[in-house]
Amino acid sequence: MLNNKLQSLLSVHIAVALFGVAGIFAKLLAIEPALIVFGRTFFACLALLVALPLMKVDVRLKEGKDALGFLLMGTILALHWVAFFHSIQVSTVAIGLLTFSTFPIFVTFLEPFFFNERLQMIDIFVCLVVFLGLILVIPDLNFENNLTLGAFWGVFSGLTFAVLSVLNRTFVSNYPAMTIAFYQNMIASLVLLPVVGGTFLTTTVHEMKLLILLGVVFTALAHSFFIRGLLYVKAQLASVIASLEPVYGIVLAMVLLKEIPTVREGIGGCIIVGAIVLATRFGGKKGGQEIGA
């Protein structure tokens, strides 16, 4: 039997693999990012609504003030995914995924502020290495360049995901992972409903099938795995592990979309992955405390 720490690490890695594939849907679906995210969160919410009673998971709020927390997290989740899909649509899967990987940098400096934890040198070193890799990924600072524009939205999606990761950590000790995922996806879909309006009903059968697949497998299941992993893995370590997401997404984009990364993107990606391996090996030794302990 795996101990709690190893189970949590495995959950995070499975979630990262599923999230990495999800980025491909930005290219497979020729619709607005807000519509993609609405479909994603709507079907994820439905999947969780069916699964929760079958697994006897309690969805009741323990405190009234928690409703505001879920409202905030659901809104941030919607912003994160809209920025993420927009980044890939205006640039490439590689640019969107690699620049999204900035979120460990944000989490590293957010966690000590929220949880009164010491900032360690290994964390700072990993952030610097990841930042170096991202410098190589961004071609220039001209926002008329679609790759640069995509990189900007990718970094913004990383910032919002970092905030969401830290907020998740404050809730995961009090609520089951699937409950958190349910509320976040439900609120995200409700927030986006006025934005998409009736355009959701105009999607084709093929687009609807892809949205269902994206929502059920690559969102509901992946989201639950990631949040569950935060029980015994620090959000900073989980965030750095999640930087493996570009590996899965870029390889699949090369196969399905024939998107071949440039040499700069390849070098930058290798630097980022190297930082992930370093953080997984050394950061994991200090992580693993139970949330709230």
Coordinates of C-alpha atoms in Angstrom, one line a residue, residues 5 11 21 36 40 43 63 75 94 125 142-143 153 172 208 253 255 271 276 280 290:
K5 CA 2.3 11.2 0.5
S11 CA -2.9 11.9 -7.9
V21 CA -4.2 16.8 -23.1
I36 CA -15.2 26.3 -24.6
R40 CA -16.1 22.4 -20.2
F43 CA -20.4 19.1 -18.4
E63 CA -20.3 27.3 7.0
T75 CA -14.9 32.9 -10.9
A94 CA 3.6 25.0 -26.9
F125 CA 16.2 28.7 -7.3
N142 CA 6.0 43.1 -29.5
F143 CA 2.3 42.5 -28.8
W153 CA -2.3 35.4 -21.9
V172 CA -9.1 20.9 0.9
M208 CA -20.7 19.1 -28.4
A253 CA 0.2 18.7 -30.6
V255 CA 1.3 14.2 -33.4
I271 CA 15.0 24.0 -18.8
I276 CA 10.5 20.3 -12.3
T280 CA 10.1 17.0 -7.3
E290 CA -1.3 17.5 6.1

